[in-house]
PDB file of C-alpha atoms in Angstrom:
ATOM      1  CA  MET A   1      31.496  58.588  18.043  1.00 43.00           C
ATOM      2  CA  SER A   2      32.585  57.510  14.577  1.00 37.00           C
ATOM      3  CA  PRO A   3      35.915  55.778  14.053  1.00 36.00           C
ATOM      4  CA  GLY A   4      38.693  57.872  12.612  1.00 37.00           C
ATOM      5  CA  SER A   5      41.652  57.166  10.371  1.00 35.00           C
ATOM      6  CA  HIS A   6      44.310  55.893  12.747  1.00 33.00           C
ATOM      7  CA  GLY A   7      47.181  56.768  10.439  1.00 34.00           C
ATOM      8  CA  GLN A   8      46.445  60.526  10.360  1.00 32.00           C
ATOM      9  CA  THR A   9      48.770  62.639  12.481  1.00 28.00           C
ATOM     10  CA  ALA A  10      47.474  66.136  11.648  1.00 29.00           C
ATOM     11  CA  LEU A  11      44.429  67.431  13.457  1.00 30.00           C
ATOM     12  CA  GLY A  12      41.591  67.699  10.950  1.00 31.00           C
ATOM     13  CA  PRO A  13      39.001  70.506  10.685  1.00 31.00           C
ATOM     14  CA  ALA A  14      35.901  70.401  12.849  1.00 34.00           C
ATOM     15  CA  ALA A  15      32.460  71.990  12.856  1.00 35.00           C
ATOM     16  CA  GLY A  16      32.924  75.001  15.134  1.00 40.00           C
ATOM     17  CA  VAL A  17      34.726  76.792  17.919  1.00 39.00           C
ATOM     18  CA  LEU A  18      33.670  76.838  21.558  1.00 39.00           C
ATOM     19  CA  ARG A  19      32.459  80.304  22.525  1.00 39.00           C
ATOM     20  CA  GLY A  20      32.641  82.175  25.788  1.00 37.00           C
ATOM     21  CA  ARG A  21      36.211  81.306  26.782  1.00 44.00           C
ATOM     22  CA  ASP A  22      39.537  83.058  26.269  1.00 47.00           C
ATOM     23  CA  LEU A  23      41.674  80.495  24.433  1.00 48.00           C
ATOM     24  CA  SER A  24      44.678  82.824  24.431  1.00 46.00           C
ATOM     25  CA  ARG A  25      45.545  82.184  28.072  1.00 63.00           C
ATOM     26  CA  GLY A  26      48.696  80.364  29.138  1.00 88.00           C
ATOM     27  CA  THR A  27      49.801  76.762  28.938  1.00 93.00           C
ATOM     28  CA  VAL A  28      47.407  74.023  30.003  1.00 96.00           C
ATOM     29  CA  SER A  29      48.341  70.444  30.757  1.00 97.00           C
ATOM     30  CA  GLY A  30      46.960  66.937  30.941  1.00 98.00           C
ATOM     31  CA  VAL A  31      48.633  64.248  33.031  1.00 98.00           C
ATOM     32  CA  CYS A  32      48.055  60.498  33.284  1.00 98.00           C
ATOM     33  CA  HIS A  33      49.784  57.812  35.311  1.00 97.00           C
ATOM     34  CA  GLY A  34      51.050  54.573  33.800  1.00 97.00           C
ATOM     35  CA  THR A  35      51.093  51.032  35.134  1.00 97.00           C
ATOM     36  CA  LEU A  36      53.426  48.318  36.313  1.00 97.00           C
ATOM     37  CA  GLY A  37      51.567  45.732  34.312  1.00 96.00           C
ATOM     38  CA  GLU A  38      48.654  44.094  36.095  1.00 98.00           C
ATOM     39  CA  LEU A  39      47.725  42.583  39.426  1.00 98.00           C
ATOM     40  CA  TYR A  40      45.446  40.284  37.434  1.00 98.00           C
ATOM     41  CA  GLN A  41      45.077  39.430  33.787  1.00 97.00           C
ATOM     42  CA  GLY A  42      42.884  36.535  32.802  1.00 96.00           C
ATOM     43  CA  PRO A  43      39.320  35.552  31.974  1.00 96.00           C
ATOM     44  CA  LEU A  44      36.451  37.385  33.628  1.00 93.00           C
ATOM     45  CA  ARG A  45      34.961  33.961  34.323  1.00 88.00           C
ATOM     46  CA  ALA A  46      35.698  30.379  33.333  1.00 82.00           C
ATOM     47  CA  GLY A  47      34.091  29.294  30.059  1.00 82.00           C
ATOM     48  CA  ALA A  48      34.565  28.334  26.446  1.00 82.00           C
ATOM     49  CA  ASP A  49      34.556  31.941  25.212  1.00 87.00           C
ATOM     50  CA  PRO A  50      36.687  33.919  27.689  1.00 89.00           C
ATOM     51  CA  GLU A  51      36.982  37.695  27.729  1.00 89.00           C
ATOM     52  CA  ILE A  52      40.293  39.236  28.767  1.00 91.00           C
ATOM     53  CA  ALA A  53      39.859  41.060  32.057  1.00 96.00           C
ATOM     54  CA  VAL A  54      42.564  43.084  33.785  1.00 97.00           C
ATOM     55  CA  VAL A  55      43.159  44.796  37.088  1.00 98.00           C
ATOM     56  CA  SER A  56      45.859  47.253  36.079  1.00 98.00           C
ATOM     57  CA  PHE A  57      48.549  48.145  38.602  1.00 98.00           C
ATOM     58  CA  PRO A  58      48.943  51.950  38.634  1.00 97.00           C
ATOM     59  CA  VAL A  59      52.405  53.382  39.203  1.00 97.00           C
ATOM     60  CA  ASP A  60      53.659  56.793  40.251  1.00 95.00           C
ATOM     61  CA  ARG A  61      55.136  57.427  36.806  1.00 96.00           C
ATOM     62  CA  HIS A  62      53.387  59.706  34.322  1.00 97.00           C
ATOM     63  CA  SER A  63      52.830  61.027  30.829  1.00 98.00           C
ATOM     64  CA  TRP A  64      52.391  64.810  30.362  1.00 98.00           C
ATOM     65  CA  VAL A  65      50.883  66.707  27.456  1.00 97.00           C
ATOM     66  CA  TYR A  66      51.004  70.532  27.252  1.00 96.00           C
ATOM     67  CA  PHE A  67      49.224  72.949  24.931  1.00 95.00           C
ATOM     68  CA  THR A  68      50.074  76.641  24.734  1.00 93.00           C
ATOM     69  CA  PRO A  69      47.586  78.689  22.687  1.00 90.00           C
ATOM     70  CA  GLY A  70      49.038  81.362  20.413  1.00 85.00           C
ATOM     71  CA  ALA A  71      50.206  81.879  16.871  1.00 62.00           C
ATOM     72  CA  ALA A  72      53.258  79.805  16.031  1.00 62.00           C
ATOM     73  CA  THR A  73      56.464  81.692  15.272  1.00 62.00           C
ATOM     74  CA  GLY A  74      59.458  80.637  13.254  1.00 61.00           C
ATOM     75  CA  PRO A  75      59.663  77.776  10.749  1.00 60.00           C
ATOM     76  CA  PRO A  76      57.016  75.016  10.854  1.00 57.00           C
ATOM     77  CA  ARG A  77      57.748  72.264  13.362  1.00 62.00           C
ATOM     78  CA  PRO A  78      56.868  68.586  12.955  1.00 59.00           C
ATOM     79  CA  PRO A  79      53.917  67.201  14.932  1.00 60.00           C
ATOM     80  CA  VAL A  80      54.863  66.631  18.574  1.00 83.00           C
ATOM     81  CA  LEU A  81      52.027  64.300  19.492  1.00 93.00           C
ATOM     82  CA  ARG A  82      52.522  60.618  18.780  1.00 93.00           C
ATOM     83  CA  GLU A  83      50.277  59.162  16.097  1.00 95.00           C
ATOM     84  CA  LYS A  84      47.679  57.664  18.463  1.00 96.00           C
ATOM     85  CA  SER A  85      47.552  60.829  20.571  1.00 97.00           C
ATOM     86  CA  ALA A  86      47.041  62.971  17.459  1.00 96.00           C
ATOM     87  CA  THR A  87      44.234  60.633  16.390  1.00 97.00           C
ATOM     88  CA  ALA A  88      42.696  60.937  19.872  1.00 98.00           C
ATOM     89  CA  ALA A  89      42.814  64.739  19.647  1.00 97.00           C
ATOM     90  CA  ARG A  90      41.083  64.685  16.267  1.00 97.00           C
ATOM     91  CA  LEU A  91      38.361  62.338  17.542  1.00 98.00           C
ATOM     92  CA  PHE A  92      37.825  64.599  20.564  1.00 98.00           C
ATOM     93  CA  LEU A  93      37.438  67.687  18.386  1.00 98.00           C
ATOM     94  CA  ASP A  94      35.079  65.864  16.013  1.00 98.00           C
ATOM     95  CA  HIS A  95      32.947  64.639  18.915  1.00 98.00           C
ATOM     96  CA  TYR A  96      32.423  68.129  20.362  1.00 97.00           C
ATOM     97  CA  GLY A  97      32.403  69.957  17.019  1.00 98.00           C
ATOM     98  CA  LEU A  98      35.363  72.114  17.974  1.00 97.00           C
ATOM     99  CA  THR A  99      38.371  73.616  16.233  1.00 96.00           C
ATOM    100  CA  LEU A 100      41.703  73.680  18.024  1.00 94.00           C
ATOM    101  CA  PRO A 101      43.099  77.227  18.187  1.00 92.00           C
ATOM    102  CA  PRO A 102      46.626  77.887  16.916  1.00 91.00           C
ATOM    103  CA  GLY A 103      49.152  76.807  19.471  1.00 91.00           C
ATOM    104  CA  ASP A 104      52.054  74.641  20.464  1.00 91.00           C
ATOM    105  CA  TRP A 105      52.009  71.037  21.765  1.00 94.00           C
ATOM    106  CA  ARG A 106      54.716  69.675  24.053  1.00 94.00           C
ATOM    107  CA  THR A 107      54.983  66.242  25.696  1.00 96.00           C
ATOM    108  CA  HIS A 108      57.023  64.452  28.316  1.00 96.00           C
ATOM    109  CA  SER A 109      56.848  60.867  29.564  1.00 96.00           C
ATOM    110  CA  GLU A 110      58.427  58.734  32.261  1.00 96.00           C
ATOM    111  CA  LEU A 111      56.916  55.578  30.725  1.00 96.00           C
ATOM    112  CA  PRO A 112      59.082  53.409  28.460  1.00 93.00           C
ATOM    113  CA  VAL A 113      57.349  52.150  25.327  1.00 91.00           C
ATOM    114  CA  GLY A 114      56.527  48.488  24.797  1.00 88.00           C
ATOM    115  CA  VAL A 115      57.330  47.061  28.242  1.00 92.00           C
ATOM    116  CA  GLY A 116      53.874  46.933  29.833  1.00 93.00           C
ATOM    117  CA  MET A 117      53.602  50.372  31.474  1.00 96.00           C
ATOM    118  CA  ALA A 118      50.581  51.506  29.400  1.00 95.00           C
ATOM    119  CA  SER A 119      52.607  54.288  27.806  1.00 95.00           C
ATOM    120  CA  SER A 120      50.380  54.552  24.716  1.00 94.00           C
ATOM    121  CA  THR A 121      47.122  54.676  26.679  1.00 96.00           C
ATOM    122  CA  ALA A 122      48.594  57.149  29.166  1.00 97.00           C
ATOM    123  CA  ASP A 123      49.671  59.417  26.276  1.00 97.00           C
ATOM    124  CA  ILE A 124      46.146  59.310  24.822  1.00 98.00           C
ATOM    125  CA  VAL A 125      44.450  60.020  28.155  1.00 98.00           C
ATOM    126  CA  ALA A 126      46.885  62.845  28.969  1.00 98.00           C
ATOM    127  CA  THR A 127      46.133  64.387  25.549  1.00 98.00           C
ATOM    128  CA  LEU A 128      42.381  64.178  26.153  1.00 98.00           C
ATOM    129  CA  ARG A 129      42.687  65.643  29.658  1.00 98.00           C
ATOM    130  CA  CYS A 130      44.695  68.510  28.201  1.00 98.00           C
ATOM    131  CA  LEU A 131      41.958  69.145  25.638  1.00 98.00           C
ATOM    132  CA  PHE A 132      39.234  69.096  28.304  1.00 98.00           C
ATOM    133  CA  HIS A 133      41.226  71.862  30.027  1.00 97.00           C
ATOM    134  CA  VAL A 134      41.849  73.818  26.802  1.00 96.00           C
ATOM    135  CA  PHE A 135      38.106  74.081  26.220  1.00 96.00           C
ATOM    136  CA  SER A 136      37.081  74.220  29.929  1.00 96.00           C
ATOM    137  CA  LEU A 137      34.956  71.101  29.520  1.00 97.00           C
ATOM    138  CA  PRO A 138      34.193  68.717  32.407  1.00 96.00           C
ATOM    139  CA  TYR A 139      36.169  65.486  32.262  1.00 95.00           C
ATOM    140  CA  ASP A 140      33.873  62.856  30.717  1.00 96.00           C
ATOM    141  CA  THR A 141      34.915  59.234  31.154  1.00 94.00           C
ATOM    142  CA  ASP A 142      32.439  58.103  28.496  1.00 95.00           C
ATOM    143  CA  VAL A 143      34.094  60.338  25.908  1.00 97.00           C
ATOM    144  CA  VAL A 144      37.514  58.987  26.900  1.00 97.00           C
ATOM    145  CA  LEU A 145      36.246  55.409  26.571  1.00 95.00           C
ATOM    146  CA  GLY A 146      34.762  56.192  23.164  1.00 95.00           C
ATOM    147  CA  VAL A 147      38.061  57.590  21.894  1.00 97.00           C
ATOM    148  CA  LEU A 148      40.044  54.657  23.274  1.00 96.00           C
ATOM    149  CA  ALA A 149      37.624  52.178  21.710  1.00 94.00           C
ATOM    150  CA  ASP A 150      38.324  53.732  18.306  1.00 95.00           C
ATOM    151  CA  ILE A 151      42.084  53.427  18.736  1.00 94.00           C
ATOM    152  CA  GLU A 152      43.344  50.483  20.812  1.00 89.00           C
ATOM    153  CA  ARG A 153      42.826  47.888  23.520  1.00 86.00           C
ATOM    154  CA  ALA A 154      43.486  49.839  26.694  1.00 88.00           C
ATOM    155  CA  ASP A 155      44.245  49.823  30.405  1.00 90.00           C
ATOM    156  CA  SER A 156      42.085  51.610  32.980  1.00 94.00           C
ATOM    157  CA  VAL A 157      44.559  54.467  33.573  1.00 96.00           C
ATOM    158  CA  PHE A 158      41.773  56.973  32.839  1.00 95.00           C
ATOM    159  CA  LEU A 159      40.342  56.180  36.299  1.00 94.00           C
ATOM    160  CA  ASP A 160      41.655  57.389  39.664  1.00 93.00           C
ATOM    161  CA  GLY A 161      41.315  53.991  41.283  1.00 95.00           C
ATOM    162  CA  PHE A 162      41.629  50.268  40.717  1.00 98.00           C
ATOM    163  CA  ALA A 163      39.074  48.584  38.477  1.00 97.00           C
ATOM    164  CA  LEU A 164      38.210  45.229  37.016  1.00 98.00           C
ATOM    165  CA  TYR A 165      38.191  46.142  33.342  1.00 97.00           C
ATOM    166  CA  LEU A 166      37.477  44.403  30.036  1.00 95.00           C
ATOM    167  CA  SER A 167      40.320  45.814  27.961  1.00 88.00           C
ATOM    168  CA  GLY A 168      38.981  44.734  24.576  1.00 85.00           C
ATOM    169  CA  ARG A 169      35.407  45.901  25.181  1.00 89.00           C
ATOM    170  CA  HIS A 170      36.476  49.020  27.100  1.00 91.00           C
ATOM    171  CA  ARG A 171      34.031  48.297  29.886  1.00 93.00           C
ATOM    172  CA  VAL A 172      34.519  48.877  33.602  1.00 94.00           C
ATOM    173  CA  VAL A 173      33.059  45.783  35.273  1.00 96.00           C
ATOM    174  CA  ARG A 174      33.668  46.910  38.831  1.00 96.00           C
ATOM    175  CA  ARG A 175      35.519  49.733  40.573  1.00 97.00           C
ATOM    176  CA  LEU A 176      37.791  48.515  43.356  1.00 97.00           C
ATOM    177  CA  GLY A 177      38.594  51.736  45.181  1.00 96.00           C
ATOM    178  CA  ALA A 178      41.787  53.617  45.880  1.00 96.00           C
ATOM    179  CA  ASP A 179      42.686  52.387  49.351  1.00 95.00           C
ATOM    180  CA  ILE A 180      45.410  49.862  48.561  1.00 97.00           C
ATOM    181  CA  GLY A 181      49.008  50.637  47.676  1.00 97.00           C
ATOM    182  CA  PHE A 182      52.362  48.904  47.493  1.00 98.00           C
ATOM    183  CA  HIS A 183      56.040  49.639  47.476  1.00 98.00           C
ATOM    184  CA  THR A 184      57.674  47.842  44.568  1.00 98.00           C
ATOM    185  CA  ALA A 185      61.080  46.725  43.364  1.00 98.00           C
ATOM    186  CA  TYR A 186      61.099  45.625  39.740  1.00 98.00           C
ATOM    187  CA  VAL A 187      63.164  45.048  36.620  1.00 97.00           C
ATOM    188  CA  THR A 188      62.503  45.423  32.926  1.00 96.00           C
ATOM    189  CA  GLU A 189      63.562  42.371  30.952  1.00 95.00           C
ATOM    190  CA  PRO A 190      64.753  42.807  27.350  1.00 92.00           C
ATOM    191  CA  GLY A 191      62.346  42.457  24.455  1.00 81.00           C
ATOM    192  CA  THR A 192      58.749  43.440  23.767  1.00 76.00           C
ATOM    193  CA  VAL A 193      55.503  41.511  23.343  1.00 75.00           C
ATOM    194  CA  ASP A 194      53.147  41.841  20.372  1.00 75.00           C
ATOM    195  CA  THR A 195      49.839  41.812  22.284  1.00 72.00           C
ATOM    196  CA  ALA A 196      47.689  41.237  19.198  1.00 73.00           C
ATOM    197  CA  ALA A 197      49.820  38.283  18.109  1.00 79.00           C
ATOM    198  CA  VAL A 198      49.685  36.524  21.494  1.00 84.00           C
ATOM    199  CA  THR A 199      45.975  37.071  22.164  1.00 85.00           C
ATOM    200  CA  PRO A 200      44.918  33.714  20.639  1.00 89.00           C
ATOM    201  CA  LEU A 201      47.522  31.949  22.808  1.00 90.00           C
ATOM    202  CA  LEU A 202      46.205  33.711  25.894  1.00 92.00           C
ATOM    203  CA  LEU A 203      42.598  32.803  25.165  1.00 92.00           C
ATOM    204  CA  ASP A 204      43.509  29.123  24.679  1.00 94.00           C
ATOM    205  CA  HIS A 205      45.393  29.232  27.986  1.00 95.00           C
ATOM    206  CA  TYR A 206      42.417  30.834  29.744  1.00 95.00           C
ATOM    207  CA  ARG A 207      40.140  28.057  28.495  1.00 94.00           C
ATOM    208  CA  ARG A 208      42.496  25.405  29.864  1.00 94.00           C
ATOM    209  CA  ARG A 209      43.028  27.062  33.243  1.00 95.00           C
ATOM    210  CA  GLY A 210      39.697  28.827  33.654  1.00 95.00           C
ATOM    211  CA  GLU A 211      38.895  27.421  37.096  1.00 95.00           C
ATOM    212  CA  GLU A 212      42.289  28.417  38.514  1.00 97.00           C
ATOM    213  CA  TYR A 213      41.866  31.932  37.149  1.00 97.00           C
ATOM    214  CA  GLU A 214      38.356  32.134  38.570  1.00 96.00           C
ATOM    215  CA  ARG A 215      39.636  31.246  42.051  1.00 97.00           C
ATOM    216  CA  CYS A 216      42.482  33.734  41.674  1.00 98.00           C
ATOM    217  CA  LEU A 217      40.137  36.569  40.682  1.00 98.00           C
ATOM    218  CA  THR A 218      37.736  35.706  43.519  1.00 98.00           C
ATOM    219  CA  ASP A 219      40.606  35.911  46.030  1.00 98.00           C
ATOM    220  CA  LEU A 220      41.831  39.185  44.531  1.00 98.00           C
ATOM    221  CA  LEU A 221      38.408  40.810  44.749  1.00 98.00           C
ATOM    222  CA  LYS A 222      37.989  39.603  48.342  1.00 98.00           C
ATOM    223  CA  GLY A 223      41.307  41.255  49.155  1.00 98.00           C
ATOM    224  CA  PHE A 224      40.120  44.563  47.712  1.00 98.00           C
ATOM    225  CA  ASP A 225      36.743  44.287  49.433  1.00 97.00           C
ATOM    226  CA  SER A 226      38.378  43.743  52.823  1.00 97.00           C
ATOM    227  CA  GLY A 227      41.137  46.305  52.273  1.00 97.00           C
ATOM    228  CA  ASP A 228      43.797  43.614  52.712  1.00 98.00           C
ATOM    229  CA  PRO A 229      46.864  44.404  50.556  1.00 98.00           C
ATOM    230  CA  ALA A 230      48.615  41.174  51.580  1.00 98.00           C
ATOM    231  CA  ALA A 231      45.686  39.149  50.198  1.00 98.00           C
ATOM    232  CA  VAL A 232      45.782  41.186  46.985  1.00 98.00           C
ATOM    233  CA  ALA A 233      49.533  40.515  46.722  1.00 98.00           C
ATOM    234  CA  ARG A 234      49.008  36.765  47.148  1.00 98.00           C
ATOM    235  CA  ALA A 235      46.379  36.693  44.397  1.00 98.00           C
ATOM    236  CA  ALA A 236      48.600  38.803  42.130  1.00 98.00           C
ATOM    237  CA  THR A 237      51.359  36.237  42.617  1.00 98.00           C
ATOM    238  CA  VAL A 238      49.007  33.455  41.518  1.00 98.00           C
ATOM    239  CA  SER A 239      48.033  35.437  38.404  1.00 98.00           C
ATOM    240  CA  ALA A 240      51.705  36.038  37.617  1.00 98.00           C
ATOM    241  CA  ALA A 241      52.502  32.334  38.052  1.00 98.00           C
ATOM    242  CA  LEU A 242      49.651  31.336  35.739  1.00 98.00           C
ATOM    243  CA  SER A 243      50.924  33.721  33.074  1.00 96.00           C
ATOM    244  CA  GLN A 244      54.315  31.996  33.181  1.00 96.00           C
ATOM    245  CA  GLU A 245      52.754  29.071  31.341  1.00 93.00           C
ATOM    246  CA  VAL A 246      52.135  31.140  28.225  1.00 92.00           C
ATOM    247  CA  LEU A 247      54.309  34.298  28.409  1.00 92.00           C
ATOM    248  CA  PRO A 248      57.158  33.457  30.801  1.00 94.00           C
ATOM    249  CA  LYS A 249      59.455  35.992  32.463  1.00 96.00           C
ATOM    250  CA  ALA A 250      63.071  34.856  32.783  1.00 96.00           C
ATOM    251  CA  THR A 251      63.422  36.293  36.292  1.00 97.00           C
ATOM    252  CA  PHE A 252      60.155  34.963  37.711  1.00 97.00           C
ATOM    253  CA  GLY A 253      61.538  31.708  39.130  1.00 97.00           C
ATOM    254  CA  SER A 254      64.301  33.537  40.983  1.00 98.00           C
ATOM    255  CA  LEU A 255      61.856  36.117  42.287  1.00 98.00           C
ATOM    256  CA  GLN A 256      59.616  33.389  43.652  1.00 97.00           C
ATOM    257  CA  ALA A 257      62.510  31.465  45.185  1.00 98.00           C
ATOM    258  CA  HIS A 258      63.854  34.521  47.072  1.00 98.00           C
ATOM    259  CA  ARG A 259      60.566  36.251  47.970  1.00 98.00           C
ATOM    260  CA  GLU A 260      60.598  35.241  51.651  1.00 97.00           C
ATOM    261  CA  ARG A 261      64.265  36.189  51.991  1.00 97.00           C
ATOM    262  CA  PHE A 262      63.393  39.813  51.202  1.00 97.00           C
ATOM    263  CA  GLY A 263      60.093  39.808  53.083  1.00 97.00           C
ATOM    264  CA  ALA A 264      58.098  40.597  49.947  1.00 98.00           C
ATOM    265  CA  ASP A 265      54.342  40.061  50.100  1.00 98.00           C
ATOM    266  CA  GLY A 266      54.019  39.009  46.473  1.00 98.00           C
ATOM    267  CA  VAL A 267      55.300  39.010  42.926  1.00 98.00           C
ATOM    268  CA  PHE A 268      53.781  40.936  40.025  1.00 98.00           C
ATOM    269  CA  VAL A 269      54.398  41.004  36.279  1.00 97.00           C
ATOM    270  CA  ALA A 270      53.314  42.830  33.184  1.00 96.00           C
ATOM    271  CA  HIS A 271      51.414  39.866  31.790  1.00 95.00           C
ATOM    272  CA  THR A 272      51.899  40.934  28.164  1.00 91.00           C
ATOM    273  CA  GLY A 273      54.997  43.037  28.813  1.00 92.00           C
ATOM    274  CA  SER A 274      58.495  42.618  30.196  1.00 94.00           C
ATOM    275  CA  LEU A 275      58.246  43.805  33.836  1.00 96.00           C
ATOM    276  CA  ALA A 276      58.613  41.581  36.890  1.00 98.00           C
ATOM    277  CA  GLY A 277      59.053  42.535  40.514  1.00 98.00           C
ATOM    278  CA  TYR A 278      58.150  42.370  44.190  1.00 98.00           C
ATOM    279  CA  LEU A 279      55.173  43.771  46.086  1.00 98.00           C
ATOM    280  CA  PHE A 280      55.702  45.124  49.612  1.00 98.00           C
ATOM    281  CA  THR A 281      52.845  46.262  51.828  1.00 97.00           C
ATOM    282  CA  SER A 282      55.282  48.424  53.816  1.00 97.00           C
ATOM    283  CA  ARG A 283      58.414  50.259  52.761  1.00 96.00           C
ATOM    284  CA  PRO A 284      61.513  48.005  52.753  1.00 96.00           C
ATOM    285  CA  ARG A 285      64.314  49.110  55.056  1.00 96.00           C
ATOM    286  CA  ALA A 286      67.420  50.671  53.536  1.00 96.00           C
ATOM    287  CA  GLU A 287      69.507  47.517  53.996  1.00 96.00           C
ATOM    288  CA  VAL A 288      66.820  45.478  52.234  1.00 97.00           C
ATOM    289  CA  THR A 289      66.778  47.846  49.256  1.00 97.00           C
ATOM    290  CA  SER A 290      70.553  47.468  48.988  1.00 97.00           C
ATOM    291  CA  GLU A 291      70.240  43.688  49.071  1.00 97.00           C
ATOM    292  CA  LEU A 292      67.441  43.803  46.495  1.00 97.00           C
ATOM    293  CA  SER A 293      69.563  45.915  44.171  1.00 98.00           C
ATOM    294  CA  ALA A 294      72.459  43.479  44.483  1.00 98.00           C
ATOM    295  CA  PHE A 295      70.123  40.524  43.890  1.00 98.00           C
ATOM    296  CA  PHE A 296      68.634  41.973  40.723  1.00 98.00           C
ATOM    297  CA  HIS A 297      72.103  42.993  39.551  1.00 98.00           C
ATOM    298  CA  SER A 298      73.207  39.357  39.938  1.00 97.00           C
ATOM    299  CA  LEU A 299      70.362  38.460  37.554  1.00 96.00           C
ATOM    300  CA  GLY A 300      71.704  40.950  35.026  1.00 96.00           C
ATOM    301  CA  HIS A 301      69.225  43.778  35.638  1.00 97.00           C
ATOM    302  CA  GLN A 302      69.072  47.223  37.207  1.00 97.00           C
ATOM    303  CA  CYS A 303      66.440  47.403  39.941  1.00 96.00           C
ATOM    304  CA  THR A 304      63.884  50.230  40.063  1.00 97.00           C
ATOM    305  CA  PHE A 305      61.842  51.238  43.112  1.00 97.00           C
ATOM    306  CA  ALA A 306      58.434  52.858  42.709  1.00 97.00           C
ATOM    307  CA  GLN A 307      55.114  53.392  44.468  1.00 97.00           C
ATOM    308  CA  GLY A 308      52.271  51.347  43.031  1.00 97.00           C
ATOM    309  CA  GLY A 309      48.536  51.651  43.605  1.00 96.00           C
ATOM    310  CA  TYR A 310      46.955  54.423  45.645  1.00 91.00           C
ATOM    311  CA  GLY A 311      46.925  53.652  49.382  1.00 73.00           C
TER     312      GLY A 311
END
């Protein structure tokens, strides 16, 4: 797949139109979940030339993309798709040699931009899934990876399970299944992180702390292999603590200090975002959720509760 012009928002012409399907039928949709940052972000292995590996933390929050075939009526409307999603659609059409029929795009998202919830990647994947449905094509992970590689460093939200993933190389190192899940309570701290700008800082940090990260990742993978969410939560807490040394979260110290008080099994963060929160292997009781809300409010933040993972 050849790289496209990332600044183009209109869908360019392609080589042909898929035959044998009625493209005038009703609205089709593509949906993709986002993340609550990562359970692990660090080097794949200790060494002088580390690669950034992630185990994204899926959340039950989504991006939707809709396409309704049919001739547009009324005055022209501005493009609905965000720039990267429009680029993804063009790359998809170029790859298959297709032309998009006349129609109407609509989008909706529960994922705030720039906080570590993979909103951009989820938008792209939802757009591609919508296009697979428009043309009745089987979902092809390799095509999705090829499009993402032409656009941005990405999370593994295109999979329906956990994975150890090289975000820069767009390579799935190992699938970790879909048997583990958590209840979460988290906050979004103010500000955003420029991932490209901090990458050199992260790589220097990974070189210095490579052995600690290697132990952390080993423990995390053992937790997944044994189906032990508490072990995964402990390793995620270690990864979050290591990230404090380079991209600190203001609330992290308080979260750590009060973790046992609330019976949380671990702490997670968006390593290059602004989320921080608790991991629970079982649903907190109503009185605990009230206490959690009051605690986060005392730190100056509104608490959010959400399901994370798959189990």
